[in-house]
CSV table of C-alpha atoms and ligand atoms in Angstrom, one decimal:
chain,number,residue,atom,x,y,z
D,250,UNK,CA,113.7,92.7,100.7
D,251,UNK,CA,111.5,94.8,98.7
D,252,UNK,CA,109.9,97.8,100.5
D,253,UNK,CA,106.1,98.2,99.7
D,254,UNK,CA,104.4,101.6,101.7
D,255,UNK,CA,101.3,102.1,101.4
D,256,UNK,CA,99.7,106.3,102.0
D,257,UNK,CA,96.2,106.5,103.4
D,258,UNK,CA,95.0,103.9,105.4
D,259,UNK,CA,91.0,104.5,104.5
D,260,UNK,CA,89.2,102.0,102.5
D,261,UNK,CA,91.2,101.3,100.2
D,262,UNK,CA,94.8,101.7,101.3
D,263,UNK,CA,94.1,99.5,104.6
D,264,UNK,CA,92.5,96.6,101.9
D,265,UNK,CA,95.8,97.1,100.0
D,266,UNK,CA,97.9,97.2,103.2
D,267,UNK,CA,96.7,93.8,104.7
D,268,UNK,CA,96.3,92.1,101.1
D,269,UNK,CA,100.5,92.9,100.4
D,270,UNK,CA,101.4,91.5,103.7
D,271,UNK,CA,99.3,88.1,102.8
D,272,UNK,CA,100.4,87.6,99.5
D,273,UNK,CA,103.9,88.9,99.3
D,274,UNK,CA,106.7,88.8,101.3
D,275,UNK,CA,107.6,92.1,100.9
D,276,UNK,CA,108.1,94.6,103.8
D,277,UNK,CA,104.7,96.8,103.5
D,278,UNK,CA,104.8,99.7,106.0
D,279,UNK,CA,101.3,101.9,106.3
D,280,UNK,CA,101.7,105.6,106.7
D,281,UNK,CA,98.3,107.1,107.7
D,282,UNK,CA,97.6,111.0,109.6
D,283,UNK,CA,95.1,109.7,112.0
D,284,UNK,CA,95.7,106.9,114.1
D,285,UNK,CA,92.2,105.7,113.9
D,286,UNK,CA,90.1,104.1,110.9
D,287,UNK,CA,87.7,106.7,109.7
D,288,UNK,CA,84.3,105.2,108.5
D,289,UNK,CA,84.3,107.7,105.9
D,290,UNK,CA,80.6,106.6,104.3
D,291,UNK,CA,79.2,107.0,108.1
D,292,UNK,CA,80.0,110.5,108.7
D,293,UNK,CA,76.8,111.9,108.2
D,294,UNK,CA,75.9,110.0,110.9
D,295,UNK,CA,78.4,111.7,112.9
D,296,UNK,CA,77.9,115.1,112.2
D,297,UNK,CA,74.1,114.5,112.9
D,298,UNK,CA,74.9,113.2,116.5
D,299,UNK,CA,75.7,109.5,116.6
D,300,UNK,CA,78.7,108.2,118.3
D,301,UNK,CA,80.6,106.1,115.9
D,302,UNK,CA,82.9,103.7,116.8
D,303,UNK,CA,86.9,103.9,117.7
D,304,UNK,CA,88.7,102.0,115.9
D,305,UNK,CA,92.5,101.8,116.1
D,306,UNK,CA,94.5,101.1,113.1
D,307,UNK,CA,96.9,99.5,115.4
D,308,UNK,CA,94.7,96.8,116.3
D,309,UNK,CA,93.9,96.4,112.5
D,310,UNK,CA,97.5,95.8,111.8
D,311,UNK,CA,98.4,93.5,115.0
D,312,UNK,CA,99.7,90.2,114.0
D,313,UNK,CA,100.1,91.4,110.3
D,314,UNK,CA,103.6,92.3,109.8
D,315,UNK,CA,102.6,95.8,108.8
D,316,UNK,CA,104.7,98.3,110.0
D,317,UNK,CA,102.1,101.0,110.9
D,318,UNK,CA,103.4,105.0,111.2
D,319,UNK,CA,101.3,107.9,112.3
D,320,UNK,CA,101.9,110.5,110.4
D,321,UNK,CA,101.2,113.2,107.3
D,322,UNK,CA,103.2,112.5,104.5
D,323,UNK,CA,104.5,115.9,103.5
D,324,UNK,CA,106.1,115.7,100.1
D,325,UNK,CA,106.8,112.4,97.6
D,326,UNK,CA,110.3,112.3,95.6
D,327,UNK,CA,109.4,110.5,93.1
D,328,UNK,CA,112.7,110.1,91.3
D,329,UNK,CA,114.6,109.2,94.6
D,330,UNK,CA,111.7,106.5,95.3
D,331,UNK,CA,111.3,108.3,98.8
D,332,UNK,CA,108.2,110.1,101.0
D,333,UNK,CA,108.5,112.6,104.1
D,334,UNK,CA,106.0,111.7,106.7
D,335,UNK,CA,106.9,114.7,109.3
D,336,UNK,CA,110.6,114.9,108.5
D,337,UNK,CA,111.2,111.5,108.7
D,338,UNK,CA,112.3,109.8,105.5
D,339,UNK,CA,110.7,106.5,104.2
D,340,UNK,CA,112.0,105.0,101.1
D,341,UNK,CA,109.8,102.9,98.9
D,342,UNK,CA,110.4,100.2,95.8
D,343,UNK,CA,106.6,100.3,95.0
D,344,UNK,CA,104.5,103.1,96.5
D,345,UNK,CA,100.7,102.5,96.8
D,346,UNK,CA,99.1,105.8,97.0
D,347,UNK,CA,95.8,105.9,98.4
D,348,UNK,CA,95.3,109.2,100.0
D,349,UNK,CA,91.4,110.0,100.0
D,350,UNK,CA,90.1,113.4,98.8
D,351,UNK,CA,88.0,116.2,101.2
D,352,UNK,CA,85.4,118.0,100.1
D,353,UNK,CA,85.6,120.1,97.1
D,354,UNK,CA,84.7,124.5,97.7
D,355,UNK,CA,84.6,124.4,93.4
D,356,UNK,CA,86.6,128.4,93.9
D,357,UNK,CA,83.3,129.9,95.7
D,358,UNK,CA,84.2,132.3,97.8
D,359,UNK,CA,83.0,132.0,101.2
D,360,UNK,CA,83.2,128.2,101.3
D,361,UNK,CA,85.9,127.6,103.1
D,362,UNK,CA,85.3,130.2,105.9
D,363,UNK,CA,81.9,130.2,106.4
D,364,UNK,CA,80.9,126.6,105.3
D,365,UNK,CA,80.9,123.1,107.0
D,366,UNK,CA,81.4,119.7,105.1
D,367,UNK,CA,81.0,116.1,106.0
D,368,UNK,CA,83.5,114.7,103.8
D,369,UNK,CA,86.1,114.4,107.0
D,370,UNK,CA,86.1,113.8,110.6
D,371,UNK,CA,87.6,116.4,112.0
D,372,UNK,CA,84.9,118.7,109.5
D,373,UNK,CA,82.5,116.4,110.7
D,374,UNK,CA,82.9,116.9,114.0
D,375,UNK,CA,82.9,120.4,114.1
D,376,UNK,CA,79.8,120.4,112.2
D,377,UNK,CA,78.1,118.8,115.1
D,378,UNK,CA,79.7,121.0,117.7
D,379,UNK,CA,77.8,124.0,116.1
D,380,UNK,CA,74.3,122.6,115.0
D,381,UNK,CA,71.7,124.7,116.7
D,382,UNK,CA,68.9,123.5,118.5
D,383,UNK,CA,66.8,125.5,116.5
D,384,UNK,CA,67.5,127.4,112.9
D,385,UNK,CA,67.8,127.0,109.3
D,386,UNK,CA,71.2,124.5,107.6
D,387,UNK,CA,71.0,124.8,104.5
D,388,UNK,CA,72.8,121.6,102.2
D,389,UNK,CA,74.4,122.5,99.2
D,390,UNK,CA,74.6,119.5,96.5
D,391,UNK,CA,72.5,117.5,95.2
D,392,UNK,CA,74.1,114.3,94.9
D,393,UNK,CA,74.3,111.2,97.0
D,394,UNK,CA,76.6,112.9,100.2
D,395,UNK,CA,74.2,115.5,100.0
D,396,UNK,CA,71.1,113.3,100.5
D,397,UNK,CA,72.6,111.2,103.2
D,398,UNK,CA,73.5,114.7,105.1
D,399,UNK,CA,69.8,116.2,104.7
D,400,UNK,CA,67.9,113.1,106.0
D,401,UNK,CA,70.3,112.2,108.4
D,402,UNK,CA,70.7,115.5,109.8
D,403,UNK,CA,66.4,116.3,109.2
D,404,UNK,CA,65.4,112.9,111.2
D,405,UNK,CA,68.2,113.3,114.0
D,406,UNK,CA,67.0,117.3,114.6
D,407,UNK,CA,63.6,117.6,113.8
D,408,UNK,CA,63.8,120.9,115.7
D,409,UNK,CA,66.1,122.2,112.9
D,410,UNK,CA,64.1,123.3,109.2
D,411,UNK,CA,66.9,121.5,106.6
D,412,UNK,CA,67.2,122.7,103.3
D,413,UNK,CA,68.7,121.3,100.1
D,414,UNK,CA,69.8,124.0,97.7
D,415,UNK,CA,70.8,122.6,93.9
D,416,UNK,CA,71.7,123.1,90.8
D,417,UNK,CA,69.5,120.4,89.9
D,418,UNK,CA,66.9,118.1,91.2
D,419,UNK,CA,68.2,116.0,94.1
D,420,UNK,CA,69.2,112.5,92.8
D,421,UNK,CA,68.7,113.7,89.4
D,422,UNK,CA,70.7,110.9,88.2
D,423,UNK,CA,68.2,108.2,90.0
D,424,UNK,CA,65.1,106.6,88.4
D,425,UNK,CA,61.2,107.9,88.2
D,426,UNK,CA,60.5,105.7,91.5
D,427,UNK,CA,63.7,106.6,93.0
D,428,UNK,CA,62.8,110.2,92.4
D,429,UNK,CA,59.1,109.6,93.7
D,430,UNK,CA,60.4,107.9,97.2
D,431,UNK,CA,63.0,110.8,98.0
D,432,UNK,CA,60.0,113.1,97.6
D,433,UNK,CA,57.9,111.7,100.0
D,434,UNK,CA,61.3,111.1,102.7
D,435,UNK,CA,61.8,114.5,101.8
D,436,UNK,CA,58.1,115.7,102.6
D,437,UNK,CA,58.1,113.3,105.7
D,438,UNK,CA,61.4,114.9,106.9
D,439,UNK,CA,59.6,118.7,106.1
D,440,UNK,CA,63.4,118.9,103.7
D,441,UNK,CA,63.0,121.7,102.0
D,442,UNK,CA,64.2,121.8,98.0
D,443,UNK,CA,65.9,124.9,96.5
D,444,UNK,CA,66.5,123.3,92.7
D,445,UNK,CA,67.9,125.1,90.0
D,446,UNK,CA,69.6,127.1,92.2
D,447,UNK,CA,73.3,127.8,92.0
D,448,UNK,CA,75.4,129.6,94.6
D,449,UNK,CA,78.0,132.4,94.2
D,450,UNK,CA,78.6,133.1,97.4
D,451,UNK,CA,78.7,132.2,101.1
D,452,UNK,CA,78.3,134.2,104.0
D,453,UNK,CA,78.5,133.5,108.0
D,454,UNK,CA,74.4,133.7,108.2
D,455,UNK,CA,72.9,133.8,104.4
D,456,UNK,CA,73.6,131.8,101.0
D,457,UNK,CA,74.0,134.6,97.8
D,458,UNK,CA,72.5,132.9,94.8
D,459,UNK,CA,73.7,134.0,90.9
D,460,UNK,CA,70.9,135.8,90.3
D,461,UNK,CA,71.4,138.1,93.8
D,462,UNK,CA,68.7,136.3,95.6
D,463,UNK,CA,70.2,136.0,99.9
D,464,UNK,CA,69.2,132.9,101.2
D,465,UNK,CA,69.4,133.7,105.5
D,466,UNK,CA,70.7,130.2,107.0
D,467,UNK,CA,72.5,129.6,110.4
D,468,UNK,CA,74.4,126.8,108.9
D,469,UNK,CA,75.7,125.7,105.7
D,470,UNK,CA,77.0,122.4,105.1
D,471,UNK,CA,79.1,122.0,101.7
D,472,UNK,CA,78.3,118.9,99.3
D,473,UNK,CA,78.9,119.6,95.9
D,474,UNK,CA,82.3,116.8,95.8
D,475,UNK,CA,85.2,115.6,95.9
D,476,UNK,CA,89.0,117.1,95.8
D,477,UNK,CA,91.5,115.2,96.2
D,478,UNK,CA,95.5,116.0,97.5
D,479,UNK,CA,98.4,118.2,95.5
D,480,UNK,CA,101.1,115.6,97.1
D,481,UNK,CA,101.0,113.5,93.7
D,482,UNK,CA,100.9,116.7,91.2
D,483,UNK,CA,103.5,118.6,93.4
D,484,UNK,CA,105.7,115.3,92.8
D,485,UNK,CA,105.2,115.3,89.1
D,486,UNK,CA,103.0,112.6,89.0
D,487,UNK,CA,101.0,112.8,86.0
D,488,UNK,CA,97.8,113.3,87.2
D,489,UNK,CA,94.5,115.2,85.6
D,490,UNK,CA,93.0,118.0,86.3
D,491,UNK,CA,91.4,117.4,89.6
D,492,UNK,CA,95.1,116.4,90.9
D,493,UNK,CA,93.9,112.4,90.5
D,494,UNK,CA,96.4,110.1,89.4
D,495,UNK,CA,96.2,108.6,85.6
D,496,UNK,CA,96.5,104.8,85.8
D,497,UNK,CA,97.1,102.2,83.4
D,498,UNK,CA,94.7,99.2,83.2
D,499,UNK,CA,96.8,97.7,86.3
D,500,UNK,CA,95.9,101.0,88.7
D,501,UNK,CA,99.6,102.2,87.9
D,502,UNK,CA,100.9,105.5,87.5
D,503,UNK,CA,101.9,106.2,83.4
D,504,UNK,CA,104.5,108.4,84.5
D,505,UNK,CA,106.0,106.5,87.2
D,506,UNK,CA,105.3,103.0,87.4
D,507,UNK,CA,106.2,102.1,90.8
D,508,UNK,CA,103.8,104.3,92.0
D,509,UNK,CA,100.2,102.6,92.0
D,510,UNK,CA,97.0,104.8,92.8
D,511,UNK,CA,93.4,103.4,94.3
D,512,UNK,CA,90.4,105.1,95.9
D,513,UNK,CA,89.8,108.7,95.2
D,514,UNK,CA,92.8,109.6,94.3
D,515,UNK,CA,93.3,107.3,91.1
D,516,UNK,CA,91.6,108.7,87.8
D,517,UNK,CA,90.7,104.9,86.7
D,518,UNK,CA,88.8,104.2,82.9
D,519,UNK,CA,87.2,100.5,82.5
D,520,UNK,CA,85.3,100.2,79.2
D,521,UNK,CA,86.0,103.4,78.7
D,522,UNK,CA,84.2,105.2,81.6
D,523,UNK,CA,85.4,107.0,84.5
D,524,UNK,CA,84.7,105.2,87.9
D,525,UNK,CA,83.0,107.2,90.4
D,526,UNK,CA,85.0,108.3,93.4
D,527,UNK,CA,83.4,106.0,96.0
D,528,UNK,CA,84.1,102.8,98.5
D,529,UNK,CA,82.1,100.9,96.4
D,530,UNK,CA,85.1,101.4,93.4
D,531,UNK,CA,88.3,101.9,96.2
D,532,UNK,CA,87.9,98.7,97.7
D,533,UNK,CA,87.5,96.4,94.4
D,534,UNK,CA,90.5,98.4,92.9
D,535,UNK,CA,92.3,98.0,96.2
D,536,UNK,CA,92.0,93.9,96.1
D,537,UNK,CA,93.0,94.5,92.5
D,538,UNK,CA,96.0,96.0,92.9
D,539,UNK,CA,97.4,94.3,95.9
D,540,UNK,CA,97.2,91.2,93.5
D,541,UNK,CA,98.9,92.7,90.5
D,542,UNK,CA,101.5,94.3,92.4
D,543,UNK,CA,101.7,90.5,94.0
D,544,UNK,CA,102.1,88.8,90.5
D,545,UNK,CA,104.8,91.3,89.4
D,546,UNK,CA,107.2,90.6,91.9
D,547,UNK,CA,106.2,86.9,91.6
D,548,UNK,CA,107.1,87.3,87.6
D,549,UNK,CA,104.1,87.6,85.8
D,550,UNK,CA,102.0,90.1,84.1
D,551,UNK,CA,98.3,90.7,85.8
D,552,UNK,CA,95.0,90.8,83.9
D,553,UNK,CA,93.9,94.6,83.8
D,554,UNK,CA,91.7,95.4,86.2
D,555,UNK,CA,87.9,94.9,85.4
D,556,UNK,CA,84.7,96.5,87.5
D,557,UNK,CA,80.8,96.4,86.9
D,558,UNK,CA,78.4,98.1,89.0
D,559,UNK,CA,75.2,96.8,90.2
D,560,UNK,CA,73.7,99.1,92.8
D,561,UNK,CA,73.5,102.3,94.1
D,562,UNK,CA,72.8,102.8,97.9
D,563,UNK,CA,71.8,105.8,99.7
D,564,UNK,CA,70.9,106.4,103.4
D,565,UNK,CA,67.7,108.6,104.1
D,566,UNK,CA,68.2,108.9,108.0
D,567,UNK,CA,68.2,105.4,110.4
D,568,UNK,CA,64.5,103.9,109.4
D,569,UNK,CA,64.7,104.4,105.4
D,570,UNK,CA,67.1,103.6,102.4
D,571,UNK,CA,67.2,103.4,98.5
D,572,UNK,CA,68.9,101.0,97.0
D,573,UNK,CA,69.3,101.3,93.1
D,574,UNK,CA,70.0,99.1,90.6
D,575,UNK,CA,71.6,99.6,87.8
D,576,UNK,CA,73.4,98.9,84.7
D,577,UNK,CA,77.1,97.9,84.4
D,578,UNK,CA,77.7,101.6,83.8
D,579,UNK,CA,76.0,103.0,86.5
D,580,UNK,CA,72.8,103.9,84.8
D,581,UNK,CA,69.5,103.4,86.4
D,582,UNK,CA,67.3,100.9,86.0
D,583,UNK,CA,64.1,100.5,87.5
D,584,UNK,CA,64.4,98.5,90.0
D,585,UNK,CA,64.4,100.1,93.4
D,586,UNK,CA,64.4,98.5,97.5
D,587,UNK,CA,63.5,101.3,99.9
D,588,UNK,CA,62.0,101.8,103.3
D,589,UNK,CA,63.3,99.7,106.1
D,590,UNK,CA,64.6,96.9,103.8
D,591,UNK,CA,66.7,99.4,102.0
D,592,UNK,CA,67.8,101.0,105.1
D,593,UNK,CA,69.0,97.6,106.3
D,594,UNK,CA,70.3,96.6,102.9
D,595,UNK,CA,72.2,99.5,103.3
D,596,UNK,CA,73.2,99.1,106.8
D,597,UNK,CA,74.9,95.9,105.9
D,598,UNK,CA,76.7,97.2,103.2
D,599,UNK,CA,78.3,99.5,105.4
D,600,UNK,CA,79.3,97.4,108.0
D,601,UNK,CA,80.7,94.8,105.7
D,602,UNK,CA,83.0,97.6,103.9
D,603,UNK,CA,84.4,98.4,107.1
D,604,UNK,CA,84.8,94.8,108.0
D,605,UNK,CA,86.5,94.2,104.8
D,606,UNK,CA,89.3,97.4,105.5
D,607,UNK,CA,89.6,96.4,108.9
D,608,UNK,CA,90.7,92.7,108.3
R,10,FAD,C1,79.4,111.4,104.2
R,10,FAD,C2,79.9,110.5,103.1
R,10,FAD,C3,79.2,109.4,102.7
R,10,FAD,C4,79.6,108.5,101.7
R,10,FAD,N1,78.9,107.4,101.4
R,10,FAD,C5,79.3,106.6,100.5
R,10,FAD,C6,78.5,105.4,100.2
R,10,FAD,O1,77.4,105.2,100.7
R,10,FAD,N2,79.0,104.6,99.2
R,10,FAD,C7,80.2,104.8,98.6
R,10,FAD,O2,80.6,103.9,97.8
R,10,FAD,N3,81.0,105.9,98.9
R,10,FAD,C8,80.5,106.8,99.8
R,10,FAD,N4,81.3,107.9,100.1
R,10,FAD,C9,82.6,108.1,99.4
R,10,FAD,C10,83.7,107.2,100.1
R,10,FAD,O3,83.8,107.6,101.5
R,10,FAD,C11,85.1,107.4,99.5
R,10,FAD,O4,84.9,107.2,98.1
R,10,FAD,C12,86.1,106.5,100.1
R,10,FAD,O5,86.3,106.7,101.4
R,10,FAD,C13,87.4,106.5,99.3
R,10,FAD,O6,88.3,105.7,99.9
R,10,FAD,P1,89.9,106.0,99.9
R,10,FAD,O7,90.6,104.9,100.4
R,10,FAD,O8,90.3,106.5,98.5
R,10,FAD,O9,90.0,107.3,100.8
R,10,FAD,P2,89.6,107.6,102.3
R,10,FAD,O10,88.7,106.5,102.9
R,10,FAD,O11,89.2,109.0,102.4
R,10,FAD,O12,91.0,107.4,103.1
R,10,FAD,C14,92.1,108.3,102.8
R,10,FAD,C15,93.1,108.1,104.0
R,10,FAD,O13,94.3,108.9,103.7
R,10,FAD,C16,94.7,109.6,104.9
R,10,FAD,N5,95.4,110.8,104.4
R,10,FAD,C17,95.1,111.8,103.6
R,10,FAD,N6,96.1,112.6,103.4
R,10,FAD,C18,97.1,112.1,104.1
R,10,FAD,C19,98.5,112.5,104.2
R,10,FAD,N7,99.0,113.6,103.6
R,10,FAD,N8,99.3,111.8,105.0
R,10,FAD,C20,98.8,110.6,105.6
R,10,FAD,N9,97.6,110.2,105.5
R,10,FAD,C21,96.7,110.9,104.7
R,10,FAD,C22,93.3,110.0,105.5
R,10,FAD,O14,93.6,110.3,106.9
R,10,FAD,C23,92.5,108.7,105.3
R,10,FAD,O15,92.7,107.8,106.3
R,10,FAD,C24,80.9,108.7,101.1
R,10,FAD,C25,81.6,109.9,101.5
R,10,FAD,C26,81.2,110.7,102.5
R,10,FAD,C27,82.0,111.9,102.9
């Protein structure tokens, strides 16, 4: 019987997981650190305060004919077609890897001691454990994680004075009217903006900007993207320069094609341009792949994988949302929902990505 395992059982490896045990009849087993399903794109919402729910993999998998294993995969052999998870040795024909990434200190010194991130749960939670009921937390990044964490963490502690510090305007890469309803959540929120600022340097109670400026904060949370694992680059794995996996138009590895890669960790071209690391790409490459890999073993060669986007959605706290359109290659158009209808839009879009992992 051919051996399928799956590494990572967020988004997209728990998609790919329960669409290999439908169409094939392989054995797929699931290796995943946590025993729990992390709602990664809800974690804001943790760190600011709100209980999310528990949700075993185990009951994900009941029923399935996935074989589930806790563990860390410690080391891939990818010439003897074989992981370490803890010690214990799994051997694989096709390996779907599918490991996530965690927030990314870009070599700034100070990050990782003095910094918190939400890109986690564990850093999530430990974010929580130490807001203050009163202070200064500063969020570094600009971009949409960086948002998310600013309202969120604004509206849940109005007690706390947030600040955004950035190299550029928040959601520089939205449209005018995008731009124009962040400003006024922003000045709703009292968020304060720091753009144009870059930071060298982090310290327990103050930011140090390039140009020497201190910025006193009593906490800093981290934003500024995504790194993902060594395991594939310490296998030899050709990957690029983030450590992401190069795929071919099917999501699998050049160098080693029984290895497939989706989510984060894949480095994945359609039309030519670079898919952004996000549940909105994992999940549709995750289908993809389950199917390809599903037609290979049943003989035949699968249709590259192909991916548009439509909209961007961002969360500004419980009671407000953006939701984006925009062009097939992620550009902007006009077009923008917010307020309540956005934060529901967005609401739904959330729950039905977990729904979709989850079964
Ligand atoms: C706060 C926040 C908000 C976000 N909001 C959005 C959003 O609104 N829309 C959007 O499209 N994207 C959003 N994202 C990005 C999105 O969460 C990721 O792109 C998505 O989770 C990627 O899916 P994945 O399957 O590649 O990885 P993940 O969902 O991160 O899953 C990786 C899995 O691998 C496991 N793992 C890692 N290393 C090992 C190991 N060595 N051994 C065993 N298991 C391991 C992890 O435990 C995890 O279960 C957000 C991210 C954050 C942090």
């Amino acid at each position: 019987m051919t051996n399928i395992v799956v590494i990572g059982a967020g988004y997209s490896g728990l998609i790919a997981a329960h669409r290999l045990a439908k169409r094939t009849t392989a054995h797929v087993t699931l290796v995943n650190a946590a025993a729990d399903f992390v709602e990664r794109i809800r974690l804001h919402q943790h760190a600011a305060g709100e209980n999310l729910r528990v949700r075993p993999l185990a009951d994900s998998v009941r029923g399935t004919g996935i074989e589930l294993v806790i563990g860390r995969v410690r080391a891939i052999d990818a010439a003897g077609k074989k992981i370490d998870v803890d010690g214990r040795t799994i051997g694989y024909d096709t390996l779907v890897y599918a490991l996530g990434s965690a927030a990314d200190d870009r070599g700034i010194p100070g990050v990782a001691e003095n910094a918190h991130t939400v890109a986690g749960h564990a850093d999530a939670t430990a974010l929580r454990e130490v807001l203050p009921a009163s202070g200064i937390v500063t969020v570094v990044g600009g971009g949409l994680t960086a948002i998310e964490a600013a309202t969120e963490l604004a509206e849940q502690h109005p007690n706390l004075h947030v600040r955004m510090v950035a190299g550029h305007a928040p959601g520089n890469r939205l449209s005018a009217k995008a731009r124009q309803h962040l400003g006024r959540v922003f000045g709703r929120l009292g968020i304060e903006v720091r753009a144009g600022a870059r930071v060298a340097k982090v310290l327990p109670d103050a930011l140090v900007l390039t140009d020497g400026e201190e910025l006193p904060t009593d906490i800093t949370v981290w934003t500024t993207g995504f790194r993902v694992p060594e395991l594939a680059r310490q296998a030899g794995v050709q990957t690029d320069h983030n450590g992401r996996i190069v795929v071919d138009g099917t999501q699998r590895s050049f160098s080693h094609p029984d290895i497939y890669a989706i989510g984060d960790s894949a480095v994945v071209r359609v039309d030519g341009q670079e898919l952004r690391m996000a549940c909105a790409t994992a999940e549709p490459m995750a289908e993809y792949t389950a199917k390809a890999i599903a037609a290979r073993l049943a003989g035949t060669e699968p249709e590259p994988f192909g991916y548009r986007y439509f909209i961007q959605c961002i969360s500004l706290g419980r009671k407000d949302g953006l939701v984006q359109r925009v062009d097939a290659f992620d550009r902007p158009k006009e077009k923008v929902i917010t307020g309540r209808f956005g934060a529901l839009i967005k609401e739904g879009i959330v729950r039905g990505a977990g729904w979709a992992a989850l079964r």
